[in-house]
Amino acid sequence: MTQEKIKPYDGICISHMLLHIAKSWKKMLIAMVILAVLLGGLSYYKNAKGLAAGEEAEKDEKEEILLTDETQILENAGLNEKAADEVLYYANKYYYNQVQYERQRDYLKDSILMQLDPNHVWTITLYYQLSMMDGGEGDAALAASYLSRVLCDEVYDEIAETLNVDTDSGYFSEVITGSYLDSPSENGDITVTFGGEDMKILIRYQDEAGCEEIARIIREKMDVSKQDVTKEAGAHEISLVGLQKEEKSDLQLLEEQKEAVNTLGALSDNVINARSNVEANEETVFYELVEYYTARDQKKGSTVKASEDEEERSAKDITVKPRVSWKYVALGLFLGIFLVGAWEGIWYFFSDTVKRQRELEEAYGLSVYNAEDGALLSLLIGSKCAKNGYHSIYAASSLGIKLPKPAFSGKDVKLLQGENSPFEDEDELEKFLGADGVVLVEQCGATSHKELVRLLELCRELEKPVLCAVMAKEE
């Protein structure tokens, strides 16, 4: 009866595979360094290229628009001198009033002052007394120093952020005003008793809570500013001597809002009149001129902004240099781990090699020992030879590995060291045939299951008993 052939082991141990991947940390470290340097260098190159392109674009933006473009449009239209002058006049008028109309429309929509209800305006007025330490009274210069520090863009930005107002913080300059009082009679409808000349700050807002919050910030900024004003104007005293809060109607605000709406209407009329005065055969060149003015101003605006940015950088002595993106560096580190881990995992999964000693025990039923255990090997092999009457043992290996320095207990046992594969060398095959038993000498990570099965099949066909398997140390 024909025996069933030995099948190569094809199992996978996940935990051992993960351990194998973890042992590749040196390869991962090398890959991480290489990829981090490469991707970091790539980000530096891209950033440097982008900065160079930006500088080139800024240079192009700084080129002046030729004034002859306007004349060229009129010449191309073929108009006579009178018609050309009229079209030019109305195009300029139309464009100017259109720009002003859009600005006024945006102002009415976004301005804090224009959004206030004239019948219900919350106001808080802060009155301050100023006096010099040398006995002199407060003066306009001292008040101006405070007002310039309190009513400024930085404070407006803080107020806008605190109130969570989604509009230009500069609009707060219309609802927060400060003035220097020459005499108590200018206080309005409140009577405050104090000596010398003083200062007041008027705050207008749409609700009580917002008005109080603005007043709180202003008072804090006044206190913080004292030290700087002292350095500038000399020792002095400042104190809050009056605070008035009320909700009232503001007729002056109503008039301001009416005037702003009337201005918008007048600008709209000017736009319509300029367009309606253009003859039908002149409309094409009219709109070409308007498009030219729009493009010209947009380009000038971009040029001015670029110039201002450059001046600001120069003032701060800031030099924009290419930089390395740490995101790219982090990506390189991650890729180094991923690529090496993936490579080692794929190799482990598809490799046909013996990966651990247990595979020989589970798949082929062999007793497996380490080559370093020389004394144990000598005792075991010697005992098996004495028990079975073996006088010669052949150390076979699919890799040509020799059994390291065995010393058998049996004196009449001869060891035949295999130097090549018995499938490829006739002398090795003769040694194999002359032996009473076989010891397999293999290595994890190098021995192929396929070759090992061939060797075991040969031992079974030639009726050569396999005493054990010895695993050589991995190099």
Coordinates of C-alpha atoms in Angstrom, one line a residue:
M1 CA 0.0 0.0 0.0
T2 CA 1.4 3.3 -1.0
Q3 CA 2.0 5.7 1.8
E4 CA 0.6 9.2 1.6
K5 CA 3.2 11.8 0.8
I6 CA 4.4 14.2 3.4
K7 CA 2.8 17.6 3.0
P8 CA 4.7 20.9 3.6
Y9 CA 3.6 23.0 6.6
D10 CA 1.5 25.9 5.4
G11 CA 0.2 27.4 8.7
I12 CA 0.6 31.0 9.9
C13 CA 1.0 32.2 13.5
I14 CA -0.2 35.8 13.8
S15 CA 1.5 36.5 17.1
H16 CA 4.8 35.2 15.8
M17 CA 4.4 37.2 12.6
L18 CA 3.9 40.4 14.7
L19 CA 7.0 39.5 16.8
H20 CA 8.9 39.0 13.6
I21 CA 7.8 42.5 12.4
A22 CA 8.8 44.1 15.7
K23 CA 12.3 42.6 15.4
S24 CA 12.7 44.6 12.3
W25 CA 12.9 47.9 14.3
K26 CA 16.4 48.7 13.0
K27 CA 15.2 48.5 9.4
M28 CA 12.2 50.7 10.4
L29 CA 14.5 53.2 12.0
I30 CA 16.7 53.5 8.9
A31 CA 13.6 53.8 6.6
M32 CA 12.1 56.4 8.9
V33 CA 15.2 58.6 8.8
I34 CA 15.6 58.2 5.0
L35 CA 11.9 59.0 4.2
A36 CA 11.7 61.8 6.8
V37 CA 14.8 63.5 5.1
L38 CA 13.4 62.9 1.6
L39 CA 9.9 64.2 2.3
G40 CA 11.2 67.1 4.5
G41 CA 13.5 68.0 1.6
L42 CA 10.6 67.8 -0.8
S43 CA 8.5 70.2 1.4
Y44 CA 11.4 72.6 1.6
Y45 CA 11.8 72.5 -2.2
K46 CA 8.1 73.1 -2.8
N47 CA 8.0 75.9 -0.3
A48 CA 11.0 77.6 -1.8
K49 CA 9.5 77.2 -5.3
G50 CA 6.2 78.7 -4.0
L51 CA 8.0 81.7 -2.4
A52 CA 9.9 82.3 -5.6
A53 CA 6.7 82.2 -7.7
G54 CA 5.0 84.6 -5.2
E55 CA 7.9 87.1 -5.5
E56 CA 7.7 86.8 -9.3
A57 CA 3.9 87.5 -9.2
E58 CA 4.4 90.5 -6.9
K59 CA 6.9 91.9 -9.4
D60 CA 4.4 91.5 -12.2
E61 CA 1.7 93.1 -10.1
K62 CA 3.9 96.2 -9.5
E63 CA 4.0 97.0 -13.2
E64 CA 2.1 100.1 -13.9
I65 CA -0.9 100.0 -16.2
L66 CA -0.3 102.1 -19.3
L67 CA -2.5 105.2 -19.5
T68 CA -2.6 104.7 -23.3
D69 CA -5.0 101.7 -22.8
E70 CA -7.9 104.1 -22.2
T71 CA -7.0 106.0 -25.3
Q72 CA -6.6 102.8 -27.3
I73 CA -10.1 101.7 -26.4
L74 CA -11.6 104.9 -27.8
E75 CA -9.5 104.8 -30.9
N76 CA -10.5 101.2 -31.6
A77 CA -14.2 102.2 -31.3
G78 CA -13.8 104.7 -34.2
L79 CA -15.7 107.5 -32.5
N80 CA -15.3 111.2 -33.4
E81 CA -13.7 113.5 -30.8
K82 CA -17.0 114.8 -29.4
A83 CA -18.6 111.4 -29.0
A84 CA -15.4 110.0 -27.5
D85 CA -15.3 112.9 -24.9
E86 CA -18.9 112.3 -24.0
V87 CA -18.5 108.5 -23.6
L88 CA -15.3 109.0 -21.6
Y89 CA -17.1 111.6 -19.3
Y90 CA -20.1 109.4 -18.6
A91 CA -18.0 106.2 -18.2
N92 CA -15.9 108.0 -15.5
K93 CA -19.0 109.4 -13.8
Y94 CA -20.7 106.0 -13.9
Y95 CA -17.7 104.1 -12.5
Y96 CA -17.0 106.6 -9.8
N97 CA -20.5 106.8 -8.6
Q98 CA -20.9 103.0 -8.8
V99 CA -17.9 102.5 -6.6
Q100 CA -19.2 105.1 -4.1
Y101 CA -22.7 103.5 -4.2
E102 CA -21.3 100.1 -3.3
R103 CA -19.2 101.5 -0.5
Q104 CA -22.2 103.4 0.9
R105 CA -24.5 100.4 0.6
D106 CA -22.0 98.2 2.5
Y107 CA -21.7 100.9 5.1
L108 CA -25.5 101.0 5.7
K109 CA -25.5 97.2 5.9
D110 CA -22.4 96.7 8.2
S111 CA -22.0 99.9 10.2
I112 CA -22.8 99.5 13.9
L113 CA -24.0 103.1 14.1
M114 CA -26.4 102.6 11.2
Q115 CA -27.9 99.5 12.9
L116 CA -28.9 101.3 16.1
D117 CA -32.5 102.1 16.7
P118 CA -32.7 105.9 17.2
N119 CA -35.6 105.5 19.6
H120 CA -33.8 103.1 21.9
V121 CA -30.1 103.8 22.2
W122 CA -28.2 102.7 25.3
T123 CA -25.5 105.1 26.3
I124 CA -22.8 105.2 29.0
T125 CA -20.8 108.3 29.6
L126 CA -17.6 108.1 31.6
Y127 CA -16.2 111.3 33.1
Y128 CA -12.6 111.5 34.2
Q129 CA -10.7 114.1 36.3
L130 CA -7.1 114.8 35.4
S131 CA -4.5 116.6 37.5
M132 CA -0.8 117.0 37.4
M133 CA 1.3 116.1 40.4
D134 CA 3.1 119.4 40.4
G135 CA -0.1 121.2 41.2
G136 CA -1.0 122.0 37.6
E137 CA -4.3 121.2 36.2
G138 CA -5.0 118.6 33.5
D139 CA -4.7 119.7 29.9
A140 CA -5.8 118.7 26.4
A141 CA -2.5 117.0 25.7
L142 CA -2.8 114.7 28.7
A143 CA -6.3 113.8 27.7
A144 CA -5.2 113.2 24.1
S145 CA -2.6 110.8 25.3
Y146 CA -5.2 108.7 27.0
L147 CA -7.7 108.8 24.2
S148 CA -5.1 107.8 21.6
R149 CA -4.3 104.6 23.7
V150 CA -7.9 103.7 24.5
L151 CA -9.7 104.5 21.2
C152 CA -7.5 102.6 18.8
D153 CA -7.7 99.6 16.5
E154 CA -6.3 97.1 19.1
V155 CA -9.0 98.0 21.6
Y156 CA -11.7 97.9 18.9
D157 CA -10.5 94.4 17.9
E158 CA -10.8 93.3 21.5
I159 CA -14.3 94.7 21.9
A160 CA -15.4 93.1 18.7
E161 CA -14.1 89.7 19.8
T162 CA -15.6 90.1 23.2
L163 CA -19.0 91.0 21.9
N164 CA -18.7 88.4 19.1
V165 CA -19.6 91.0 16.5
D166 CA -19.1 89.8 12.9
T167 CA -18.2 93.1 11.3
D168 CA -15.2 95.5 10.8
S169 CA -14.0 96.4 14.3
G170 CA -13.2 99.9 13.0
Y171 CA -16.9 100.7 13.0
F172 CA -16.6 100.9 16.8
S173 CA -14.9 104.3 16.3
E174 CA -18.3 105.7 15.5
V175 CA -20.1 104.6 18.6
I176 CA -17.2 105.2 21.1
T177 CA -16.1 108.8 21.2
G178 CA -13.9 110.8 23.5
S179 CA -13.5 114.5 24.1
Y180 CA -11.7 117.0 26.4
L181 CA -14.0 119.2 28.5
D182 CA -12.9 122.8 28.9
S183 CA -15.5 123.5 31.6
P184 CA -18.2 121.7 33.6
S185 CA -20.9 123.4 31.5
E186 CA -20.1 121.0 28.6
N187 CA -21.2 118.0 30.5
G188 CA -24.7 118.1 29.1
D189 CA -27.6 117.0 31.2
I190 CA -25.6 115.7 34.1
T191 CA -24.0 117.7 36.9
V192 CA -20.6 116.6 38.1
T193 CA -18.6 118.4 40.7
F194 CA -14.9 118.4 40.1
G195 CA -12.0 120.8 39.8
G196 CA -9.9 121.6 36.7
E197 CA -10.5 120.6 33.1
D198 CA -11.6 117.0 32.4
M199 CA -12.3 114.3 29.8
K200 CA -15.4 112.3 28.9
I201 CA -15.9 109.1 26.8
L202 CA -19.3 108.5 25.3
I203 CA -20.4 104.9 24.4
R204 CA -23.5 104.1 22.4
Y205 CA -24.8 100.6 21.7
Q206 CA -27.9 98.7 20.8
D207 CA -28.3 96.8 24.2
E208 CA -27.5 97.4 27.8
A209 CA -25.2 94.4 28.2
G210 CA -23.1 95.3 25.2
C211 CA -22.8 98.9 26.4
E212 CA -21.7 97.8 29.8
E213 CA -19.1 95.4 28.4
I214 CA -17.6 98.1 26.2
A215 CA -17.5 100.4 29.3
R216 CA -15.7 97.7 31.3
I217 CA -13.0 97.3 28.6
I218 CA -12.5 101.0 28.2
R219 CA -12.1 101.5 32.0
E220 CA -9.5 98.7 32.1
K221 CA -7.6 100.2 29.2
M222 CA -7.6 103.6 30.9
D223 CA -6.1 102.1 34.1
V224 CA -3.4 100.1 32.1
S225 CA -2.5 103.3 30.1
K226 CA -1.6 105.3 33.1
Q227 CA 2.0 104.1 33.3
D228 CA 2.7 104.8 29.6
V229 CA 1.1 108.3 29.8
T230 CA 3.2 109.1 32.9
K231 CA 6.4 108.3 31.0
E232 CA 5.2 110.6 28.2
A233 CA 3.5 113.5 30.0
G234 CA 4.9 113.3 33.6
A235 CA 3.4 112.3 37.0
H236 CA -0.3 113.0 37.2
E237 CA -3.5 111.6 38.7
I238 CA -6.6 110.3 36.9
S239 CA -9.9 109.3 38.4
L240 CA -13.3 108.3 37.3
V241 CA -15.6 111.0 38.8
G242 CA -18.9 110.3 37.0
L243 CA -20.7 107.6 35.1
Q244 CA -24.1 108.0 33.5
K245 CA -26.1 105.1 31.9
E246 CA -29.4 105.5 30.2
E247 CA -31.6 104.4 27.3
K248 CA -32.9 107.3 25.3
S249 CA -33.9 108.6 21.8
D250 CA -31.2 110.1 19.7
L251 CA -32.5 112.5 17.2
Q252 CA -29.0 113.3 15.9
L253 CA -28.5 109.6 15.1
L254 CA -31.8 109.6 13.3
E255 CA -30.6 112.5 11.1
E256 CA -27.3 110.8 10.4
Q257 CA -29.1 107.7 9.3
K258 CA -31.4 109.7 7.0
E259 CA -28.5 111.5 5.5
A260 CA -26.7 108.2 4.8
V261 CA -29.8 106.8 3.1
N262 CA -30.2 110.0 1.1
T263 CA -26.5 109.8 0.0
L264 CA -27.1 106.2 -1.2
G265 CA -30.1 107.4 -3.2
A266 CA -28.2 110.3 -4.8
L267 CA -25.4 108.0 -5.8
S268 CA -27.9 105.5 -7.3
D269 CA -29.4 108.4 -9.3
N270 CA -26.0 109.4 -10.6
V271 CA -25.3 105.9 -11.7
I272 CA -28.6 105.6 -13.6
N273 CA -28.2 109.1 -15.2
A274 CA -24.7 108.4 -16.4
R275 CA -25.7 105.1 -18.0
S276 CA -28.9 106.5 -19.6
N277 CA -27.1 109.4 -21.2
V278 CA -25.0 107.0 -23.4
E279 CA -26.2 106.5 -26.9
A280 CA -27.1 103.0 -28.0
N281 CA -24.2 102.8 -30.5
E282 CA -21.8 103.9 -27.8
E283 CA -22.8 101.3 -25.1
T284 CA -20.2 98.8 -26.2
V285 CA -17.2 101.2 -25.7
F286 CA -18.9 102.6 -22.6
Y287 CA -18.9 99.1 -20.9
E288 CA -15.4 98.4 -22.2
L289 CA -14.2 101.5 -20.4
V290 CA -16.0 100.5 -17.2
E291 CA -14.4 97.1 -17.3
Y292 CA -11.0 98.7 -17.9
Y293 CA -11.4 101.0 -14.8
T294 CA -12.5 98.0 -12.7
A295 CA -9.5 95.9 -13.7
R296 CA -7.2 98.9 -13.3
D297 CA -8.3 99.6 -9.7
Q298 CA -8.2 95.9 -8.8
K299 CA -4.7 95.7 -10.0
K300 CA -3.7 98.9 -8.3
G301 CA -5.3 97.6 -5.1
S302 CA -3.3 94.4 -5.3
T303 CA -0.1 96.3 -6.0
V304 CA -0.7 98.6 -3.0
K305 CA -1.4 95.7 -0.7
A306 CA 1.7 93.9 -1.9
S307 CA 3.8 97.0 -1.4
E308 CA 2.3 97.6 2.1
D309 CA 3.1 93.9 3.0
E310 CA 6.7 94.3 1.8
E311 CA 7.1 97.6 3.7
E312 CA 5.7 96.0 6.8
R313 CA 8.2 93.1 6.5
S314 CA 11.0 95.5 5.9
A315 CA 10.0 97.6 8.9
K316 CA 10.0 94.5 11.1
D317 CA 13.2 93.2 9.4
I318 CA 11.5 90.0 8.6
T319 CA 13.0 87.8 5.9
V320 CA 10.7 85.1 4.6
K321 CA 12.8 81.9 4.1
P322 CA 11.8 78.5 2.8
R323 CA 10.9 76.1 5.6
V324 CA 10.5 72.4 6.2
S325 CA 6.9 71.2 6.7
W326 CA 6.8 69.0 9.9
K327 CA 3.7 67.3 8.4
Y328 CA 5.9 65.9 5.7
V329 CA 8.5 64.9 8.2
A330 CA 5.9 63.1 10.3
L331 CA 4.5 61.5 7.2
G332 CA 8.0 60.2 6.3
L333 CA 8.4 58.7 9.8
F334 CA 5.0 57.0 9.5
L335 CA 5.7 55.7 6.0
G336 CA 9.1 54.3 7.2
I337 CA 7.3 52.2 9.9
F338 CA 4.4 51.2 7.5
L339 CA 6.5 50.2 4.5
V340 CA 9.0 48.1 6.5
G341 CA 6.2 46.5 8.6
A342 CA 4.2 45.8 5.5
W343 CA 7.2 44.3 3.7
E344 CA 8.1 42.1 6.6
G345 CA 4.5 41.0 7.0
I346 CA 4.1 40.1 3.4
W347 CA 7.4 38.2 3.4
Y348 CA 6.3 36.3 6.4
F349 CA 2.9 35.4 4.9
F350 CA 4.2 34.2 1.6
S351 CA 7.6 32.8 2.6
D352 CA 8.0 29.0 2.4
T353 CA 10.8 29.0 5.0
V354 CA 10.7 27.4 8.5
K355 CA 9.9 30.3 10.8
R356 CA 9.9 28.5 14.2
Q357 CA 10.9 25.1 15.7
R358 CA 7.3 24.2 16.6
E359 CA 6.5 23.9 12.9
L360 CA 8.8 20.9 12.6
E361 CA 7.2 19.3 15.7
E362 CA 3.6 20.0 14.6
A363 CA 3.9 19.2 10.9
Y364 CA 6.5 16.4 10.8
G365 CA 6.5 15.0 14.3
L366 CA 10.3 15.6 14.8
S367 CA 12.1 16.1 18.1
V368 CA 13.8 19.5 17.7
Y369 CA 16.8 20.7 19.7
N370 CA 19.1 23.8 19.5
A371 CA 22.6 23.4 18.2
E372 CA 23.9 25.2 21.2
D373 CA 22.8 22.4 23.5
G374 CA 25.9 20.3 22.7
A375 CA 25.9 18.1 25.8
L376 CA 22.2 17.3 25.5
L377 CA 22.6 16.4 21.9
S378 CA 25.5 14.1 22.5
L379 CA 23.6 12.3 25.3
L380 CA 20.4 11.9 23.3
I381 CA 21.9 10.9 20.0
G382 CA 24.3 8.6 21.8
S383 CA 21.6 6.9 23.7
K384 CA 19.4 6.4 20.6
C385 CA 22.3 4.8 18.8
A386 CA 23.2 2.5 21.6
K387 CA 19.5 1.5 22.0
N388 CA 19.0 0.7 18.3
G389 CA 22.5 -0.6 17.5
Y390 CA 23.4 2.2 15.1
H391 CA 27.1 2.6 14.3
S392 CA 27.0 5.5 11.8
I393 CA 24.9 8.7 11.8
Y394 CA 24.5 11.0 8.8
A395 CA 24.1 14.8 9.5
A396 CA 21.8 15.8 6.5
S397 CA 20.9 19.4 5.7
S398 CA 19.0 21.0 2.8
L399 CA 21.3 24.0 3.3
G400 CA 24.6 22.1 3.6
I401 CA 25.0 23.1 7.3
K402 CA 27.3 20.9 9.5
L403 CA 26.4 19.6 12.9
P404 CA 28.6 21.6 15.4
K405 CA 31.2 19.5 17.3
P406 CA 29.1 16.5 18.6
A407 CA 30.7 14.1 21.2
F408 CA 28.6 10.9 21.3
S409 CA 28.5 8.7 24.3
G410 CA 28.8 5.6 22.2
K411 CA 32.4 5.0 21.2
D412 CA 31.7 3.0 18.2
V413 CA 29.3 5.6 16.6
K414 CA 30.6 7.4 13.6
L415 CA 29.3 10.7 12.5
L416 CA 29.2 11.4 8.7
Q417 CA 29.0 15.2 8.2
G418 CA 27.0 16.2 5.2
E419 CA 28.6 19.0 3.2
N420 CA 26.2 19.2 0.3
S421 CA 22.7 18.2 -0.6
P422 CA 22.4 14.4 -1.3
F423 CA 20.1 15.3 -4.2
E424 CA 23.0 17.1 -6.0
D425 CA 26.1 15.2 -4.9
E426 CA 26.7 11.4 -5.5
D427 CA 29.3 11.3 -2.7
E428 CA 26.9 12.7 -0.3
L429 CA 24.3 10.2 -1.4
E430 CA 26.8 7.3 -0.8
K431 CA 27.3 8.7 2.8
F432 CA 23.6 8.8 3.2
L433 CA 23.2 5.2 2.1
G434 CA 25.9 4.0 4.4
A435 CA 24.4 5.5 7.5
D436 CA 22.2 3.8 10.0
G437 CA 20.3 6.9 11.0
V438 CA 19.9 10.6 10.1
V439 CA 20.0 13.8 12.0
L440 CA 18.6 16.8 10.2
V441 CA 20.5 20.1 10.6
E442 CA 18.4 23.1 9.6
Q443 CA 17.9 26.8 10.3
C444 CA 14.9 29.0 11.0
G445 CA 14.3 31.7 8.4
A446 CA 16.4 29.8 5.8
T447 CA 15.3 26.2 5.5
S448 CA 12.5 25.7 2.9
H449 CA 9.6 23.5 3.8
K450 CA 9.6 22.1 0.3
E451 CA 13.3 21.0 0.5
L452 CA 12.8 19.7 4.0
V453 CA 9.9 17.5 2.8
R454 CA 12.0 16.2 -0.1
L455 CA 14.7 15.2 2.4
L456 CA 12.2 13.5 4.7
E457 CA 10.7 11.6 1.7
L458 CA 14.1 10.4 0.8
C459 CA 14.7 9.2 4.3
R460 CA 11.4 7.3 4.3
E461 CA 12.0 5.7 0.9
L462 CA 15.5 4.6 1.8
E463 CA 14.3 3.5 5.3
K464 CA 16.7 5.7 7.1
P465 CA 15.3 6.7 10.6
V466 CA 15.4 10.4 11.5
L467 CA 16.6 10.6 15.1
C468 CA 15.9 14.3 15.6
A469 CA 16.3 17.7 14.1
V470 CA 18.9 20.2 15.2
M471 CA 18.3 23.9 14.5
A472 CA 21.5 25.9 13.8
K473 CA 21.8 29.4 15.2
E474 CA 20.5 32.1 12.9
E475 CA 23.2 34.3 11.4

